[in-house]
């Protein structure tokens, strides 16, 4: 698929109004996306677990209007008007207009809510942008079906284009559409992988990874210290960039075997190394940042101590912030949760944490 394949033929008939509701999850990367080229093309392929509890639900209502040169929309979070969300959505609309030429023909009301606390430091851009992309695709599907019965949209095209659009809103959002493990970015060993959209991981996954658990420890619920866009840009001219991109490719190659064999020791080593490398990239960029907090390190050390004394396969991963994702297999759920409550919750802001599990992707409501 090429970018031009996502440009639809002209719509013959614009529906007057309507609304769609989609719920879409967040995801947590195992091999991280960090660094991008123009048009939201990643410097390296990445893979993530789709989460099940951390979701955004978006209702998109649309009313036909006299089209002009502007986009017309309003945004609400939990019924409250959010004008500060508008610039990001305006940029998104501008990037996708060529692929959804109806955007200026409607006024949109975007009503959104998250299942996780808004200021939790959990990125809502992946779930938010994917939910919005799906709502927009539902409109396109309706416009295309109004051509006549021979013009129904294939389900696979619907999801693929939704992922393609979501990527243009936020890179990691293209990994939040469909599948429990999702790959984004061209990789020679992964059939069908593309820089343009995420795909369901196409190979065998060992039962050890079934219902994998992710407990998100909220260490710092403040606003992100560095926006991901700024963070990605720091990889331009970064002294270690090329090696890092090579390493991500190699890690994905290794992960294919790990996922097949169910080797949790190798999984732990690869996932933790990826997390620390992401932070190492930020510490060694110019300007440089430390996004971990003292409690992030306390938690990491506690996890290492627990693993050593218990033989557990629990491990951590990090986003571009201080919160810690604690990952562990389902058969350890009771014990690890006990450990988390006894030893880790004390390092969370207001003792807050979120229990999650691998999920299957977005849902139409
Ligand atoms: C550290 O997808 O938020 O979470 O494309 O600029 O919106 P933009 O960036 P974003 O970056 C996420 C980076 C990460 C790693 C990952 O999810 O792979």
CSV table of C-alpha atoms and ligand atoms in Angstrom, one decimal:
chain,number,residue,atom,x,y,z
A,1,UNK,CA,0.0,0.0,0.0
A,2,UNK,CA,1.2,3.5,-0.8
A,3,UNK,CA,-0.1,6.8,0.6
A,4,UNK,CA,-2.0,7.5,-2.5
A,5,UNK,CA,-4.0,4.3,-2.1
A,6,UNK,CA,-5.7,5.9,0.9
A,7,UNK,CA,-7.2,8.8,-1.2
A,8,UNK,CA,-10.8,7.9,-1.9
A,9,UNK,CA,-12.6,8.6,-5.2
A,10,UNK,CA,-15.0,11.6,-5.0
A,11,UNK,CA,-18.1,11.1,-2.9
A,12,UNK,CA,-21.3,11.4,-4.9
A,13,UNK,CA,-23.6,12.1,-2.0
A,14,UNK,CA,-22.9,13.7,1.3
A,15,UNK,CA,-25.2,12.7,4.2
A,16,UNK,CA,-26.7,15.6,6.1
A,17,UNK,CA,-25.7,14.6,9.7
A,18,UNK,CA,-25.2,11.8,12.1
A,19,UNK,CA,-22.9,10.5,14.9
A,20,UNK,CA,-20.6,7.6,15.7
A,21,UNK,CA,-19.1,6.4,18.9
A,22,UNK,CA,-15.9,4.4,19.2
A,23,UNK,CA,-13.8,3.3,22.2
A,24,UNK,CA,-10.1,2.8,21.6
A,25,UNK,CA,-7.4,1.6,23.9
A,26,UNK,CA,-3.9,2.9,24.9
A,27,UNK,CA,-0.9,0.7,24.2
A,28,UNK,CA,2.5,0.1,25.8
A,29,UNK,CA,5.5,-0.4,23.5
A,30,UNK,CA,7.9,-3.3,24.1
A,31,UNK,CA,10.3,-2.1,21.3
A,32,UNK,CA,10.0,1.6,21.4
A,33,UNK,CA,9.2,4.2,18.6
A,34,UNK,CA,11.5,7.1,19.3
A,35,UNK,CA,12.6,9.2,16.3
A,36,UNK,CA,10.6,10.0,13.2
A,37,UNK,CA,11.0,11.4,9.7
A,38,UNK,CA,8.6,13.8,7.9
A,39,UNK,CA,4.9,12.7,7.7
A,40,UNK,CA,5.0,10.7,10.8
A,41,UNK,CA,7.2,8.0,9.4
A,42,UNK,CA,9.1,6.1,12.2
A,43,UNK,CA,12.8,5.8,12.1
A,44,UNK,CA,12.5,2.2,13.4
A,45,UNK,CA,9.8,-0.4,13.7
A,46,UNK,CA,8.1,-0.8,17.1
A,47,UNK,CA,5.7,-3.3,18.7
A,48,UNK,CA,3.3,-2.9,21.5
A,49,UNK,CA,0.8,-4.7,23.8
A,50,UNK,CA,-2.7,-3.3,23.4
A,51,UNK,CA,-4.2,-2.5,26.8
A,52,UNK,CA,-7.7,-3.3,27.8
A,53,UNK,CA,-8.7,-0.9,30.6
A,54,UNK,CA,-7.1,2.3,29.6
A,55,UNK,CA,-9.4,3.6,26.9
A,56,UNK,CA,-10.8,6.7,25.3
A,57,UNK,CA,-14.4,6.8,24.2
A,58,UNK,CA,-15.2,9.4,21.5
A,59,UNK,CA,-18.5,10.4,20.1
A,60,UNK,CA,-18.2,12.3,16.8
A,61,UNK,CA,-21.4,14.2,15.7
A,62,UNK,CA,-21.4,15.8,12.3
A,63,UNK,CA,-23.6,18.3,10.5
A,64,UNK,CA,-23.3,19.4,6.9
A,65,UNK,CA,-22.4,23.0,6.4
A,66,UNK,CA,-21.4,25.4,3.6
A,67,UNK,CA,-17.8,24.5,3.1
A,68,UNK,CA,-15.1,27.2,3.3
A,69,UNK,CA,-11.4,27.2,3.8
A,70,UNK,CA,-11.5,26.2,7.5
A,71,UNK,CA,-12.2,23.2,9.6
A,72,UNK,CA,-15.2,23.7,11.9
A,73,UNK,CA,-15.2,21.7,15.1
A,74,UNK,CA,-15.5,21.9,18.9
A,75,UNK,CA,-14.0,19.5,21.5
A,76,UNK,CA,-15.3,18.4,24.9
A,77,UNK,CA,-13.6,16.3,27.5
A,78,UNK,CA,-16.1,14.9,30.1
A,79,UNK,CA,-18.7,17.5,28.9
A,80,UNK,CA,-16.3,20.4,29.4
A,81,UNK,CA,-15.2,22.4,26.4
A,82,UNK,CA,-11.5,22.0,25.7
A,83,UNK,CA,-10.2,24.6,23.4
A,84,UNK,CA,-6.6,23.7,24.3
A,85,UNK,CA,-7.1,20.4,22.5
A,86,UNK,CA,-8.0,22.2,19.3
A,87,UNK,CA,-4.5,22.9,17.8
A,88,UNK,CA,-3.5,19.2,17.9
A,89,UNK,CA,-6.8,18.2,16.2
A,90,UNK,CA,-6.5,21.1,13.7
A,91,UNK,CA,-3.0,19.8,12.8
A,92,UNK,CA,-4.4,16.3,12.5
A,93,UNK,CA,-7.3,17.4,10.2
A,94,UNK,CA,-4.8,19.3,8.0
A,95,UNK,CA,-2.6,16.2,7.7
A,96,UNK,CA,-5.5,13.9,6.8
A,97,UNK,CA,-7.7,16.2,4.7
A,98,UNK,CA,-6.3,14.8,1.4
A,99,UNK,CA,-7.4,11.3,2.6
A,100,UNK,CA,-10.8,12.4,3.9
A,101,UNK,CA,-11.9,15.2,1.6
A,102,UNK,CA,-15.2,15.6,3.4
A,103,UNK,CA,-13.6,17.3,6.4
A,104,UNK,CA,-14.4,20.8,5.5
A,105,UNK,CA,-18.0,19.9,4.5
A,106,UNK,CA,-19.1,19.3,8.1
A,107,UNK,CA,-19.2,20.9,11.5
A,108,UNK,CA,-18.0,18.3,14.1
A,109,UNK,CA,-18.7,18.0,17.7
A,110,UNK,CA,-16.1,15.8,19.4
A,111,UNK,CA,-17.1,14.5,22.8
A,112,UNK,CA,-14.5,12.4,24.5
A,113,UNK,CA,-13.8,10.8,27.9
A,114,UNK,CA,-11.0,8.5,29.2
A,115,UNK,CA,-11.3,5.6,31.6
A,116,UNK,CA,-8.1,6.6,33.2
A,117,UNK,CA,-7.6,9.9,35.1
A,118,UNK,CA,-6.8,12.7,32.6
A,119,UNK,CA,-3.8,14.1,34.5
A,120,UNK,CA,-2.4,10.7,35.3
A,121,UNK,CA,0.6,11.1,33.0
A,122,UNK,CA,-0.8,8.3,30.9
A,123,UNK,CA,-0.6,9.3,27.2
A,124,UNK,CA,-4.1,9.8,25.9
A,125,UNK,CA,-2.9,10.6,22.4
A,126,UNK,CA,-2.8,7.0,21.3
A,127,UNK,CA,-6.3,6.1,22.5
A,128,UNK,CA,-7.7,9.6,21.6
A,129,UNK,CA,-6.4,9.8,18.1
A,130,UNK,CA,-7.3,6.2,17.2
A,131,UNK,CA,-10.8,6.7,18.5
A,132,UNK,CA,-11.2,9.9,16.5
A,133,UNK,CA,-9.8,8.2,13.4
A,134,UNK,CA,-12.3,5.4,13.7
A,135,UNK,CA,-15.2,7.8,14.0
A,136,UNK,CA,-14.0,9.6,10.9
A,137,UNK,CA,-13.7,6.3,9.1
A,138,UNK,CA,-17.3,5.4,10.1
A,139,UNK,CA,-18.4,8.6,8.3
A,140,UNK,CA,-16.4,7.8,5.2
A,141,UNK,CA,-17.8,4.3,5.2
A,142,UNK,CA,-21.3,5.8,5.2
A,143,UNK,CA,-20.4,8.2,2.4
A,144,UNK,CA,-19.0,5.4,0.3
A,145,UNK,CA,-22.0,3.1,0.9
A,146,UNK,CA,-24.2,5.9,-0.4
A,147,UNK,CA,-22.6,5.3,-3.9
A,148,UNK,CA,-24.6,2.0,-4.0
A,149,UNK,CA,-24.4,-1.6,-3.0
A,150,UNK,CA,-21.3,-2.4,-5.0
A,151,UNK,CA,-19.4,0.2,-2.9
A,152,UNK,CA,-19.3,-1.2,0.6
A,153,UNK,CA,-16.0,-0.8,2.4
A,154,UNK,CA,-14.0,-4.0,3.3
A,155,UNK,CA,-13.4,-4.4,7.0
A,156,UNK,CA,-9.7,-4.8,6.5
A,157,UNK,CA,-9.5,-1.5,4.5
A,158,UNK,CA,-11.5,0.2,7.2
A,159,UNK,CA,-9.1,-0.8,10.0
A,160,UNK,CA,-6.0,-0.2,7.9
A,161,UNK,CA,-7.0,3.2,6.9
A,162,UNK,CA,-8.1,4.1,10.5
A,163,UNK,CA,-4.6,3.1,11.6
A,164,UNK,CA,-3.0,5.1,8.7
A,165,UNK,CA,-5.0,8.2,9.8
A,166,UNK,CA,-4.4,7.7,13.5
A,167,UNK,CA,-0.6,7.6,12.7
A,168,UNK,CA,-0.9,11.1,11.3
A,169,UNK,CA,-2.5,12.2,14.6
A,170,UNK,CA,0.1,10.5,16.8
A,171,UNK,CA,2.5,7.8,15.8
A,172,UNK,CA,1.8,5.3,18.5
A,173,UNK,CA,-2.0,5.7,17.9
A,174,UNK,CA,-1.7,3.6,14.8
A,175,UNK,CA,-0.9,0.6,17.2
A,176,UNK,CA,-4.3,1.0,19.0
A,177,UNK,CA,-6.8,-0.3,16.5
A,178,UNK,CA,-6.8,-4.1,16.2
A,179,UNK,CA,-4.9,-7.0,17.8
A,180,UNK,CA,-3.3,-7.7,21.2
A,181,UNK,CA,0.2,-7.3,19.8
A,182,UNK,CA,0.7,-4.7,17.0
A,183,UNK,CA,3.7,-3.9,14.9
A,184,UNK,CA,4.2,-0.5,13.2
A,185,UNK,CA,7.2,0.2,10.9
A,186,UNK,CA,8.7,-1.8,8.1
A,187,UNK,CA,10.8,-4.8,9.3
A,188,UNK,CA,12.2,-7.4,6.9
A,189,UNK,CA,11.2,-10.3,9.1
A,190,UNK,CA,7.6,-9.2,9.7
A,191,UNK,CA,5.4,-9.9,6.8
A,192,UNK,CA,3.0,-7.1,5.9
A,193,UNK,CA,4.7,-4.6,8.2
A,194,UNK,CA,4.6,-1.0,7.0
A,195,UNK,CA,5.7,2.5,8.0
A,196,UNK,CA,2.2,3.7,7.1
A,197,UNK,CA,0.0,1.8,9.6
A,198,UNK,CA,0.1,-0.8,12.3
A,199,UNK,CA,-0.6,-4.5,11.7
A,200,UNK,CA,-1.7,-7.3,14.0
A,201,UNK,CA,1.4,-9.3,14.9
A,202,UNK,CA,1.3,-12.1,12.3
A,203,UNK,CA,3.2,-14.9,14.0
A,204,UNK,CA,2.8,-17.5,16.7
A,205,UNK,CA,2.7,-16.3,20.3
A,206,UNK,CA,3.4,-18.6,23.2
A,207,UNK,CA,0.8,-19.2,25.8
A,208,UNK,CA,3.0,-17.6,28.4
A,209,UNK,CA,2.0,-14.2,26.9
A,210,UNK,CA,-1.7,-14.9,27.1
A,211,UNK,CA,-3.5,-12.3,29.3
A,212,UNK,CA,-0.2,-10.6,30.1
A,213,UNK,CA,-0.7,-8.2,33.0
A,214,UNK,CA,0.3,-4.5,33.1
A,215,UNK,CA,0.0,-2.6,36.4
A,216,UNK,CA,0.7,1.1,35.7
A,217,UNK,CA,2.3,2.8,38.7
A,218,UNK,CA,1.5,6.5,38.7
A,219,UNK,CA,4.7,8.0,40.0
A,220,UNK,CA,4.2,11.5,38.6
A,221,UNK,CA,0.8,12.6,37.4
A,222,UNK,CA,1.9,16.0,36.2
A,223,UNK,CA,2.0,17.3,32.7
A,224,UNK,CA,4.7,15.7,30.5
A,225,UNK,CA,8.0,17.5,30.9
A,226,UNK,CA,8.9,17.0,27.3
A,227,UNK,CA,6.2,16.6,24.6
A,228,UNK,CA,6.8,13.5,22.5
A,229,UNK,CA,7.1,15.6,19.4
A,230,UNK,CA,10.0,17.5,20.9
A,231,UNK,CA,11.4,14.2,22.2
A,232,UNK,CA,11.3,12.6,18.7
A,233,UNK,CA,13.0,15.6,17.2
A,234,UNK,CA,15.9,15.3,19.6
A,235,UNK,CA,16.8,12.1,17.7
A,236,UNK,CA,17.7,14.3,14.7
A,237,UNK,CA,21.5,14.6,14.8
A,238,UNK,CA,21.6,12.6,18.0
A,239,UNK,CA,25.1,11.0,18.3
A,240,UNK,CA,23.7,7.5,19.0
A,241,UNK,CA,20.7,7.7,16.7
A,242,UNK,CA,21.8,5.3,14.0
A,243,UNK,CA,22.9,2.7,16.4
A,244,UNK,CA,19.7,3.0,18.3
A,245,UNK,CA,17.6,2.5,15.2
A,246,UNK,CA,19.7,-0.6,14.3
A,247,UNK,CA,19.2,-1.9,17.8
A,248,UNK,CA,15.5,-1.6,17.7
A,249,UNK,CA,15.4,-3.6,14.4
A,250,UNK,CA,17.6,-6.3,16.0
A,251,UNK,CA,15.4,-6.4,19.1
A,252,UNK,CA,12.3,-6.9,17.0
A,253,UNK,CA,14.1,-9.8,15.2
A,254,UNK,CA,14.9,-11.3,18.6
A,255,UNK,CA,11.4,-10.7,19.9
A,256,UNK,CA,9.9,-12.9,17.2
A,257,UNK,CA,11.7,-15.9,18.6
A,258,UNK,CA,11.1,-14.9,22.2
A,259,UNK,CA,7.3,-14.6,21.5
A,260,UNK,CA,7.3,-18.0,19.8
A,261,UNK,CA,9.3,-19.8,22.4
A,262,UNK,CA,7.8,-18.1,25.4
A,263,UNK,CA,11.3,-17.4,26.9
A,264,UNK,CA,10.4,-15.0,29.7
A,265,UNK,CA,14.0,-14.5,30.8
A,266,UNK,CA,14.9,-13.2,27.4
A,267,UNK,CA,11.6,-11.2,27.3
A,268,UNK,CA,12.4,-9.4,30.6
A,269,UNK,CA,15.9,-8.5,29.4
A,270,UNK,CA,14.8,-7.2,26.1
A,271,UNK,CA,11.9,-5.1,27.4
A,272,UNK,CA,13.8,-3.5,30.3
A,273,UNK,CA,16.7,-2.7,28.0
A,274,UNK,CA,14.4,-1.0,25.5
A,275,UNK,CA,12.9,1.1,28.3
A,276,UNK,CA,16.2,2.2,29.7
A,277,UNK,CA,17.5,2.8,26.2
A,278,UNK,CA,14.6,5.2,25.5
A,279,UNK,CA,15.5,7.1,28.6
A,280,UNK,CA,19.2,6.9,27.8
A,281,UNK,CA,18.4,8.6,24.4
A,282,UNK,CA,16.8,11.5,26.3
A,283,UNK,CA,19.6,11.8,28.7
A,284,UNK,CA,22.2,12.0,25.9
A,285,UNK,CA,20.4,14.4,23.6
A,286,UNK,CA,21.0,18.1,23.4
A,287,UNK,CA,19.2,19.5,25.2
A,288,UNK,CA,19.1,16.6,27.7
A,289,UNK,CA,16.3,15.5,30.0
A,290,UNK,CA,15.9,13.1,32.9
A,291,UNK,CA,12.3,12.0,32.8
A,292,UNK,CA,12.6,9.4,35.6
A,293,UNK,CA,11.9,10.5,39.2
A,294,UNK,CA,13.6,9.2,42.3
A,295,UNK,CA,10.6,7.0,42.9
A,296,UNK,CA,10.9,5.5,39.3
A,297,UNK,CA,14.4,4.3,40.3
A,298,UNK,CA,13.2,3.0,43.7
A,299,UNK,CA,10.5,0.9,41.9
A,300,UNK,CA,13.0,-0.4,39.4
A,301,UNK,CA,15.3,-1.5,42.1
A,302,UNK,CA,12.5,-3.1,44.1
A,303,UNK,CA,11.4,-5.1,41.0
A,304,UNK,CA,15.0,-6.3,40.5
A,305,UNK,CA,15.2,-7.3,44.2
A,306,UNK,CA,11.9,-9.2,44.1
A,307,UNK,CA,12.9,-11.0,40.9
A,308,UNK,CA,16.2,-12.1,42.3
A,309,UNK,CA,14.7,-13.5,45.5
A,310,UNK,CA,11.5,-15.0,44.0
A,311,UNK,CA,12.5,-16.1,40.5
A,312,UNK,CA,9.5,-14.1,39.3
A,313,UNK,CA,9.4,-13.0,35.6
A,314,UNK,CA,8.0,-9.6,36.5
A,315,UNK,CA,9.7,-6.7,34.6
A,316,UNK,CA,9.2,-3.0,34.0
A,317,UNK,CA,8.9,-0.8,31.0
A,318,UNK,CA,8.6,3.0,30.7
A,319,UNK,CA,7.0,5.6,28.5
A,320,UNK,CA,8.5,9.0,28.0
A,321,UNK,CA,7.8,9.9,31.6
A,322,UNK,CA,8.2,8.8,35.2
A,323,UNK,CA,5.4,6.3,35.5
A,324,UNK,CA,6.3,2.6,35.5
A,325,UNK,CA,4.5,-0.2,33.7
A,326,UNK,CA,4.9,-3.4,35.6
A,327,UNK,CA,4.6,-6.4,33.3
A,328,UNK,CA,4.0,-10.0,34.4
A,329,UNK,CA,2.5,-13.3,33.2
A,330,UNK,CA,-1.0,-14.2,34.2
A,331,UNK,CA,0.0,-17.1,36.4
A,332,UNK,CA,2.0,-14.7,38.6
A,333,UNK,CA,-0.9,-12.2,38.9
A,334,UNK,CA,-1.8,-12.9,42.6
A,335,UNK,CA,1.7,-12.9,43.9
A,336,UNK,CA,3.0,-9.9,41.9
A,337,UNK,CA,0.0,-7.8,42.8
A,338,UNK,CA,0.6,-8.6,46.5
A,339,UNK,CA,4.3,-7.5,46.0
A,340,UNK,CA,3.1,-4.3,44.2
A,341,UNK,CA,0.7,-3.5,47.1
A,342,UNK,CA,3.2,-4.2,49.8
A,343,UNK,CA,6.3,-2.7,48.3
A,344,UNK,CA,5.6,-0.5,45.3
A,345,UNK,CA,2.4,1.5,45.9
A,346,UNK,CA,4.2,3.6,48.5
A,347,UNK,CA,6.2,5.2,45.7
A,348,UNK,CA,3.1,6.1,43.7
A,349,UNK,CA,1.6,9.6,43.8
A,350,UNK,CA,-1.4,9.4,46.2
A,351,UNK,CA,-0.8,5.6,46.1
A,352,UNK,CA,-2.5,5.5,42.7
A,353,UNK,CA,-2.0,2.6,40.2
A,354,UNK,CA,-4.0,1.1,37.4
A,355,UNK,CA,-4.4,-2.7,36.8
A,356,UNK,CA,-4.5,-3.5,33.2
A,357,UNK,CA,-4.3,-6.6,30.9
A,358,UNK,CA,-3.6,-7.2,27.3
A,359,UNK,CA,-6.7,-6.4,25.2
A,360,UNK,CA,-7.8,-6.9,21.6
A,361,UNK,CA,-8.3,-3.3,20.3
A,362,UNK,CA,-11.0,-0.8,19.6
A,363,UNK,CA,-14.8,-1.3,19.7
A,364,UNK,CA,-17.7,0.5,18.0
A,365,UNK,CA,-20.3,1.4,20.6
B,1,LIG,C1,7.9,6.8,24.2
B,1,LIG,O1,3.2,8.5,19.5
B,1,LIG,O2,3.3,10.1,21.5
B,1,LIG,O3,5.6,6.2,23.9
B,1,LIG,O4,4.0,10.7,17.0
B,1,LIG,O5,4.8,12.7,18.2
B,1,LIG,O6,2.5,11.8,18.7
B,1,LIG,P1,4.0,11.5,18.2
B,1,LIG,O7,4.6,10.6,19.4
B,1,LIG,P2,4.0,9.5,20.3
B,1,LIG,O8,5.3,8.8,20.8
B,1,LIG,C2,5.3,7.7,21.7
B,1,LIG,C3,6.7,7.4,22.1
B,1,LIG,C4,6.8,6.3,23.2
B,1,LIG,C5,7.2,5.0,22.7
B,1,LIG,C6,6.2,4.2,21.9
B,1,LIG,O9,5.0,4.3,22.3
B,1,LIG,O10,6.6,3.5,21.0
